């Protein structure tokens, strides 16, 4: 998208505003499918939690995507968006047994990541096919917040507990139709991922009735200039080759599944904010925008560096700014960042605002959640209205005091 398109949308729909470029989502989807074109059956399960707007889900459905869900509500959203139950995988962590049963009843693929749950579920519903989430104990990412494969992670069943898994499966007679791993959010190194894949293959060989192997996600996308990103093409070539070999060892073809969230939608998203104030202090220049961590929390929560562009003055002389929000707490979006000269009233565009941005937003400080717009075929389509005062009062029970 061009700065002028974004500026026009800011004008038309107001700020703060989330904008998603449909063609970028399509391009990423295509890139992934092409990288794995040598695999007999590739299944892409879009991770709903990254961006859960129903129109985005429908767009992905039209591309041929399936869904990855982590809560019964995400399952319900997927069904509402028109996904058939058997195209949805449900990978919860720490949810109630009743919720897992509810998902099974809806007909979605269950993925279990806990031995006690596996045993209980297998005993009660031996006929329902189940996928098992393995923890291969491979650190894929650098940031311990987003690496989920390490030894003390709460996710997955340890690969070292394989004998116990096998005993449960044998005792209950349950049907294991998939093996899954999701090692973390960053595949920085293809070789590390391939190493984890070998562990998954070793686990898979124990199960005779598999339909698929699910490699989770971890595709890294660039946030700032010079950021390394997953080389999807190289990764596709290497893993496809090894996967096809494994299918021969296994004795029949299996489907290869992924669950990308960030890879599909991160770069498609822009977050547009208006500068309310420019404030000089003794040490910096603050640009204060009409948003805060209520709308975009990743910089404060994970230290993510979303690049910021002044689309009102794209050719302006660059200066150093500290970009902050209007929340009555420290809410720094960017520190000491080079941005084209900012004036009050300018519109700043944050990049990589597609994944884990709107979906992590809140009403803190009693602010409305932003509107969302899909940019498709050169037009902006409103896919979520900005909240209003009524939304803040919804579900509040007023009692006489
Ligand atoms: C969050 C999540 C994903 C998506 O991760 P990304 O880094 O956004 O690609 C995939 N699978 C599971 C089980 C998840 O919890």
Coordinates of C-alpha atoms and ligand atoms in Angstrom, one line a residue:
X1 CA 0.0 0.0 0.0
X2 CA 1.1 3.5 -0.7
X3 CA 1.3 6.3 2.0
X4 CA -1.3 8.2 0.0
X5 CA -3.8 5.3 0.2
X6 CA -3.3 5.1 3.9
X7 CA -3.7 8.8 4.3
X8 CA -7.0 8.7 2.4
X9 CA -8.3 5.9 4.6
X10 CA -7.3 7.9 7.8
X11 CA -9.3 10.7 6.3
X12 CA -12.3 8.6 5.4
X13 CA -12.5 6.4 8.5
X14 CA -10.7 8.5 11.2
X15 CA -7.9 7.6 13.5
X16 CA -6.9 5.4 15.3
X17 CA -7.5 2.8 12.6
X18 CA -6.4 -0.6 11.6
X19 CA -5.9 -1.3 7.9
X20 CA -5.2 -4.7 6.3
X21 CA -4.0 -5.1 2.8
X22 CA -5.8 -8.2 1.3
X23 CA -3.3 -8.6 -1.5
X24 CA -0.4 -9.0 1.0
X25 CA -2.3 -11.8 2.8
X26 CA -2.9 -13.5 -0.5
X27 CA 0.7 -13.1 -1.5
X28 CA 2.0 -14.6 1.7
X29 CA -0.4 -17.5 1.5
X30 CA 0.7 -18.2 -2.1
X31 CA 4.4 -17.9 -1.1
X32 CA 3.9 -20.6 1.5
X33 CA 2.0 -23.0 -0.7
X34 CA 4.5 -22.6 -3.5
X35 CA 7.4 -23.3 -1.2
X36 CA 5.8 -26.6 -0.3
X37 CA 4.4 -27.5 -3.8
X38 CA 6.4 -30.8 -3.8
X39 CA 4.4 -32.1 -0.8
X40 CA 1.4 -34.3 -1.7
X41 CA -1.0 -32.6 0.7
X42 CA -0.2 -29.3 2.4
X43 CA -2.6 -28.0 5.0
X44 CA -2.4 -24.4 6.1
X45 CA -4.2 -23.7 9.3
X46 CA -4.4 -19.9 9.8
X47 CA -3.9 -19.1 13.6
X48 CA -7.0 -17.2 14.4
X49 CA -5.6 -15.5 17.5
X50 CA -3.3 -13.4 15.4
X51 CA -6.2 -11.5 13.8
X52 CA -9.7 -12.8 14.3
X53 CA -11.9 -10.5 12.3
X54 CA -14.6 -12.6 10.6
X55 CA -13.9 -10.9 7.2
X56 CA -10.2 -11.8 7.5
X57 CA -11.2 -15.4 8.3
X58 CA -13.5 -15.5 5.2
X59 CA -10.7 -14.0 3.0
X60 CA -8.4 -16.9 4.2
X61 CA -11.2 -19.4 3.7
X62 CA -11.5 -18.3 0.1
X63 CA -7.7 -18.8 -0.3
X64 CA -8.1 -22.5 0.8
X65 CA -6.9 -22.0 4.3
X66 CA -8.0 -24.0 7.3
X67 CA -7.9 -22.7 10.9
X68 CA -5.9 -23.2 14.0
X69 CA -7.8 -22.3 17.2
X70 CA -6.9 -22.1 20.8
X71 CA -10.3 -21.5 22.5
X72 CA -13.8 -22.7 22.0
X73 CA -14.8 -19.1 21.1
X74 CA -12.2 -19.2 18.2
X75 CA -13.8 -22.5 17.1
X76 CA -17.2 -20.8 17.1
X77 CA -15.9 -17.8 15.2
X78 CA -14.4 -20.1 12.6
X79 CA -17.6 -22.0 12.2
X80 CA -19.5 -18.7 12.0
X81 CA -17.1 -17.6 9.2
X82 CA -18.1 -20.7 7.3
X83 CA -15.2 -23.1 7.9
X84 CA -16.3 -26.7 8.0
X85 CA -15.6 -28.3 11.4
X86 CA -13.1 -30.8 9.9
X87 CA -11.0 -27.9 8.6
X88 CA -10.4 -26.6 12.1
X89 CA -7.8 -27.8 14.5
X90 CA -8.2 -26.9 18.2
X91 CA -5.0 -26.7 20.2
X92 CA -5.9 -25.5 23.7
X93 CA -3.6 -25.2 26.7
X94 CA -4.9 -25.4 30.2
X95 CA -8.6 -25.3 29.3
X96 CA -11.3 -27.3 31.1
X97 CA -12.1 -30.8 30.1
X98 CA -15.6 -29.7 29.3
X99 CA -14.3 -27.2 26.8
X100 CA -12.4 -30.0 25.0
X101 CA -15.5 -32.2 24.9
X102 CA -17.5 -29.3 23.5
X103 CA -15.0 -28.8 20.7
X104 CA -15.0 -32.6 20.0
X105 CA -18.8 -32.5 19.8
X106 CA -18.6 -29.7 17.2
X107 CA -16.5 -32.0 15.1
X108 CA -13.2 -30.1 15.1
X109 CA -9.8 -31.8 15.2
X110 CA -8.7 -32.1 18.9
X111 CA -5.1 -31.6 19.7
X112 CA -4.1 -32.6 23.3
X113 CA -1.0 -31.4 25.1
X114 CA -1.3 -33.0 28.5
X115 CA -1.0 -36.6 29.6
X116 CA -3.8 -36.5 32.2
X117 CA -6.2 -35.0 29.6
X118 CA -5.1 -37.6 27.0
X119 CA -5.8 -40.4 29.4
X120 CA -9.2 -39.0 30.5
X121 CA -10.2 -38.2 27.0
X122 CA -9.1 -41.5 25.6
X123 CA -11.0 -43.4 28.3
X124 CA -14.2 -41.4 27.7
X125 CA -14.1 -40.9 23.9
X126 CA -11.9 -43.7 22.4
X127 CA -13.6 -43.3 19.0
X128 CA -12.8 -39.6 18.6
X129 CA -9.5 -39.1 16.7
X130 CA -6.9 -37.1 18.5
X131 CA -3.7 -35.3 17.6
X132 CA -0.9 -35.1 20.2
X133 CA 1.1 -32.0 20.8
X134 CA 4.7 -33.0 21.5
X135 CA 7.3 -30.7 23.1
X136 CA 10.5 -31.6 21.3
X137 CA 12.5 -29.3 23.6
X138 CA 14.1 -27.3 20.9
X139 CA 14.6 -23.6 21.4
X140 CA 13.7 -22.0 18.1
X141 CA 13.5 -18.4 19.1
X142 CA 15.8 -16.1 20.9
X143 CA 13.2 -14.5 23.2
X144 CA 12.2 -16.8 26.1
X145 CA 8.7 -15.2 26.1
X146 CA 8.0 -16.7 22.7
X147 CA 9.9 -19.9 22.7
X148 CA 7.6 -22.7 23.8
X149 CA 9.7 -25.8 23.2
X150 CA 12.1 -25.6 26.1
X151 CA 12.2 -28.1 29.0
X152 CA 10.0 -26.2 31.5
X153 CA 7.5 -25.0 29.0
X154 CA 3.8 -25.4 29.9
X155 CA 3.1 -26.4 26.3
X156 CA 3.1 -29.9 24.8
X157 CA 3.8 -33.3 26.2
X158 CA 7.5 -33.9 26.6
X159 CA 9.1 -36.1 24.0
X160 CA 10.7 -38.0 26.9
X161 CA 7.3 -39.1 28.0
X162 CA 6.7 -41.1 24.8
X163 CA 6.5 -44.4 26.7
X164 CA 3.7 -43.0 28.8
X165 CA 1.9 -41.6 25.8
X166 CA 2.1 -45.0 24.1
X167 CA 0.8 -46.8 27.2
X168 CA -2.2 -44.5 27.4
X169 CA -3.0 -45.0 23.8
X170 CA -2.8 -48.7 24.1
X171 CA -4.8 -48.9 27.3
X172 CA -7.6 -46.7 26.0
X173 CA -7.6 -47.9 22.4
X174 CA -7.8 -44.3 21.2
X175 CA -7.1 -43.3 17.6
X176 CA -4.2 -40.9 17.2
X177 CA -4.4 -39.3 13.8
X178 CA -1.9 -36.5 14.0
X179 CA 1.3 -35.4 15.7
X180 CA 1.9 -31.8 16.4
X181 CA 4.6 -29.4 17.6
X182 CA 4.8 -25.6 17.8
X183 CA 8.3 -24.8 19.0
X184 CA 8.0 -21.0 19.3
X185 CA 7.4 -17.9 17.3
X186 CA 10.7 -17.5 15.4
X187 CA 12.3 -19.9 13.0
X188 CA 15.5 -18.0 12.8
X189 CA 17.5 -20.9 11.7
X190 CA 16.1 -23.5 9.2
X191 CA 18.5 -26.1 10.5
X192 CA 17.2 -25.8 14.0
X193 CA 13.7 -26.3 12.7
X194 CA 14.7 -29.3 10.7
X195 CA 16.3 -30.8 13.8
X196 CA 13.0 -30.4 15.6
X197 CA 11.2 -32.0 12.7
X198 CA 13.4 -35.1 13.1
X199 CA 12.2 -35.4 16.6
X200 CA 8.6 -35.2 15.4
X201 CA 9.3 -37.9 12.8
X202 CA 10.7 -40.2 15.5
X203 CA 7.6 -39.7 17.5
X204 CA 5.3 -40.2 14.6
X205 CA 6.7 -43.6 13.6
X206 CA 5.1 -45.1 16.8
X207 CA 1.6 -44.4 15.5
X208 CA 0.1 -46.4 12.7
X209 CA -3.1 -44.5 12.0
X210 CA -1.8 -41.0 11.3
X211 CA -3.3 -38.6 8.7
X212 CA -1.1 -35.6 9.2
X213 CA 2.0 -34.1 10.9
X214 CA 1.6 -30.6 12.1
X215 CA 4.7 -28.5 12.4
X216 CA 3.0 -25.5 14.0
X217 CA 4.4 -22.2 13.2
X218 CA 7.3 -19.9 13.9
X219 CA 7.8 -18.2 10.6
X220 CA 9.6 -14.9 11.3
X221 CA 8.7 -11.8 9.3
X222 CA 10.9 -8.7 9.2
X223 CA 9.8 -5.8 11.4
X224 CA 12.6 -3.3 10.9
X225 CA 15.0 -2.8 8.1
X226 CA 17.7 -5.5 7.9
X227 CA 15.7 -7.9 10.1
X228 CA 16.3 -11.5 9.3
X229 CA 13.2 -13.4 8.1
X230 CA 12.6 -17.1 7.7
X231 CA 13.8 -18.1 4.2
X232 CA 10.5 -19.8 3.4
X233 CA 11.7 -21.0 0.0
X234 CA 14.8 -22.7 1.3
X235 CA 12.8 -24.1 4.3
X236 CA 10.1 -25.4 1.9
X237 CA 12.6 -27.1 -0.3
X238 CA 14.5 -28.8 2.6
X239 CA 11.5 -29.8 4.7
X240 CA 9.5 -31.1 1.7
X241 CA 12.3 -33.3 0.7
X242 CA 12.7 -34.7 4.1
X243 CA 9.0 -35.0 4.7
X244 CA 8.5 -37.0 1.5
X245 CA 11.3 -39.3 2.5
X246 CA 9.7 -39.8 5.9
X247 CA 6.3 -40.7 4.2
X248 CA 8.1 -43.5 2.4
X249 CA 9.6 -44.8 5.7
X250 CA 6.2 -44.5 7.2
X251 CA 4.6 -46.5 4.4
X252 CA 2.0 -44.1 3.1
X253 CA 1.6 -40.4 2.3
X254 CA 0.6 -38.1 5.1
X255 CA -0.5 -34.5 5.0
X256 CA 1.9 -31.8 6.1
X257 CA 0.3 -29.0 8.2
X258 CA 1.4 -25.6 9.4
X259 CA -0.3 -23.0 11.6
X260 CA 1.0 -19.6 10.6
X261 CA -0.5 -16.5 12.1
X262 CA 2.1 -13.8 11.9
X263 CA 3.5 -14.9 8.6
X264 CA 0.1 -14.5 6.9
X265 CA -1.1 -11.3 8.4
X266 CA 1.6 -9.3 10.1
X267 CA 2.9 -7.3 7.2
X268 CA -0.5 -6.8 5.7
X269 CA -1.5 -4.6 8.7
X270 CA -1.0 -0.9 9.3
X271 CA -2.1 1.0 12.4
X272 CA -2.9 4.6 11.7
X273 CA -2.7 7.2 14.6
X274 CA -3.0 10.9 14.7
X275 CA -0.4 13.0 16.5
X276 CA -2.2 15.0 19.3
X277 CA 0.9 16.7 20.7
X278 CA 4.5 17.3 20.0
X279 CA 6.4 18.0 23.2
X280 CA 10.0 19.1 23.6
X281 CA 11.7 18.2 26.8
X282 CA 15.3 18.7 27.9
X283 CA 16.4 15.4 26.3
X284 CA 14.0 14.4 23.6
X285 CA 11.0 15.3 21.4
X286 CA 7.9 13.4 22.2
X287 CA 5.2 12.7 19.6
X288 CA 2.0 11.8 21.4
X289 CA -0.5 9.9 19.4
X290 CA -4.3 9.2 19.9
X291 CA -3.7 5.6 21.0
X292 CA -1.7 3.6 23.5
X293 CA -1.1 0.1 24.7
X294 CA -4.9 -0.3 24.8
X295 CA -4.7 -0.6 21.0
X296 CA -1.2 -1.8 20.3
X297 CA 0.6 -3.5 23.2
X298 CA 3.3 -5.4 21.5
X299 CA 6.1 -2.8 21.8
X300 CA 5.5 -2.6 25.6
X301 CA 4.9 -6.3 26.1
X302 CA 7.5 -7.8 23.9
X303 CA 9.7 -4.9 23.0
X304 CA 8.6 -5.3 19.3
X305 CA 9.9 -2.7 17.0
X306 CA 7.1 -1.6 14.7
X307 CA 8.5 0.8 12.1
X308 CA 6.7 4.1 12.1
X309 CA 6.2 6.4 9.1
X310 CA 4.9 9.9 9.0
X311 CA 2.5 9.5 6.1
X312 CA 1.4 13.2 6.3
X313 CA 4.9 14.3 5.6
X314 CA 6.7 11.4 4.0
X315 CA 9.4 13.6 2.3
X316 CA 10.1 15.7 5.4
X317 CA 13.5 16.0 7.0
X318 CA 14.1 13.2 9.5
X319 CA 14.4 13.9 13.2
X320 CA 14.6 11.8 16.3
X321 CA 11.4 11.2 18.2
X322 CA 10.0 9.2 21.1
X323 CA 6.6 8.1 20.1
X324 CA 4.2 7.7 23.0
X325 CA 0.5 7.1 23.6
X326 CA -2.2 8.9 25.6
X327 CA -2.7 6.3 28.3
X328 CA -2.0 7.5 31.8
X329 CA 0.9 5.1 32.2
X330 CA 4.2 4.7 30.4
X331 CA 3.3 3.6 26.9
X332 CA 6.2 4.1 24.7
X333 CA 5.8 2.9 21.2
X334 CA 9.3 3.8 20.0
X335 CA 12.3 5.4 21.5
X336 CA 14.7 7.7 19.8
X337 CA 13.3 6.8 16.3
X338 CA 14.1 8.6 13.1
X339 CA 10.9 9.8 11.5
X340 CA 10.2 12.5 8.9
X341 CA 9.4 15.8 10.8
X342 CA 6.2 15.5 12.8
X343 CA 3.6 18.3 13.3
X344 CA 0.6 18.1 15.4
X345 CA -2.3 16.6 13.4
X346 CA 0.0 14.4 11.3
X347 CA -0.9 10.7 10.7
X348 CA 1.7 8.1 11.8
X349 CA 1.5 4.6 10.2
X350 CA 2.8 1.7 12.3
X351 CA 3.8 -1.3 10.2
X352 CA 3.5 -5.0 10.9
X353 CA 0.2 -4.2 12.6
X354 CA -1.7 -7.2 11.3
X355 CA -0.8 -9.9 13.8
X356 CA -1.4 -9.7 17.6
X357 CA -2.3 -6.0 17.4
X358 CA -6.1 -5.5 17.3
X359 CA -6.6 -9.0 18.7
X360 CA -4.8 -8.0 21.9
X361 CA -6.5 -4.6 22.2
X362 CA -8.5 -3.5 25.3
X363 CA -10.7 -0.7 26.6
X364 CA -8.1 0.4 29.2
X365 CA -8.7 4.1 30.1
X366 CA -12.3 3.6 28.9
X367 CA -11.2 4.2 25.3
X368 CA -13.0 2.7 22.3
X369 CA -11.4 0.0 20.3
X370 CA -10.4 1.2 16.8
X371 CA -12.2 0.5 13.6
X372 CA -10.8 -2.0 11.1
X373 CA -10.7 -1.6 7.3
X374 CA -9.8 -4.1 4.6
X375 CA -8.0 -2.6 1.6
X376 CA -9.1 -4.7 -1.4
X377 CA -9.0 -3.9 -5.1
X378 CA -8.0 -0.3 -4.4
X379 CA -10.9 0.4 -2.0
X380 CA -11.2 0.5 1.8
X381 CA -14.0 -1.7 3.2
X382 CA -15.1 -1.2 6.8
X383 CA -14.9 -4.6 8.5
X384 CA -15.3 -3.4 12.1
X385 CA -16.9 -0.3 13.3
X386 CA -15.2 1.9 15.9
X387 CA -16.7 1.3 19.3
X388 CA -19.1 3.7 20.9
X389 CA -20.1 4.7 24.4
X390 CA -22.7 2.0 24.4
X391 CA -20.0 -0.6 24.0
X392 CA -18.3 0.6 27.2
X393 CA -21.6 0.1 29.1
X394 CA -22.5 -3.2 27.6
X395 CA -22.8 -5.9 30.3
X396 CA -22.5 -3.5 33.1
X397 CA -25.3 -3.9 35.6
X398 CA -26.4 -0.6 37.0
X399 CA -27.5 -0.7 40.5
X400 CA -28.9 2.1 42.7
X401 CA -26.3 3.3 45.1
Ligands
LIG1 C1 0.0 -18.8 18.3 C2 0.1 -20.1 17.6 C3 0.4 -20.2 16.3 C4 0.8 -19.1 15.4 O1 2.0 -18.5 15.7 P1 2.7 -17.4 14.8 O2 4.0 -17.1 15.4 O3 1.7 -16.2 14.8 O4 2.8 -17.9 13.4 C5 0.4 -21.5 15.8 N1 0.1 -22.6 16.5 C6 -0.3 -22.5 17.8 C7 -0.6 -23.7 18.6 C8 -0.3 -21.3 18.4 O5 -0.6 -21.2 19.7

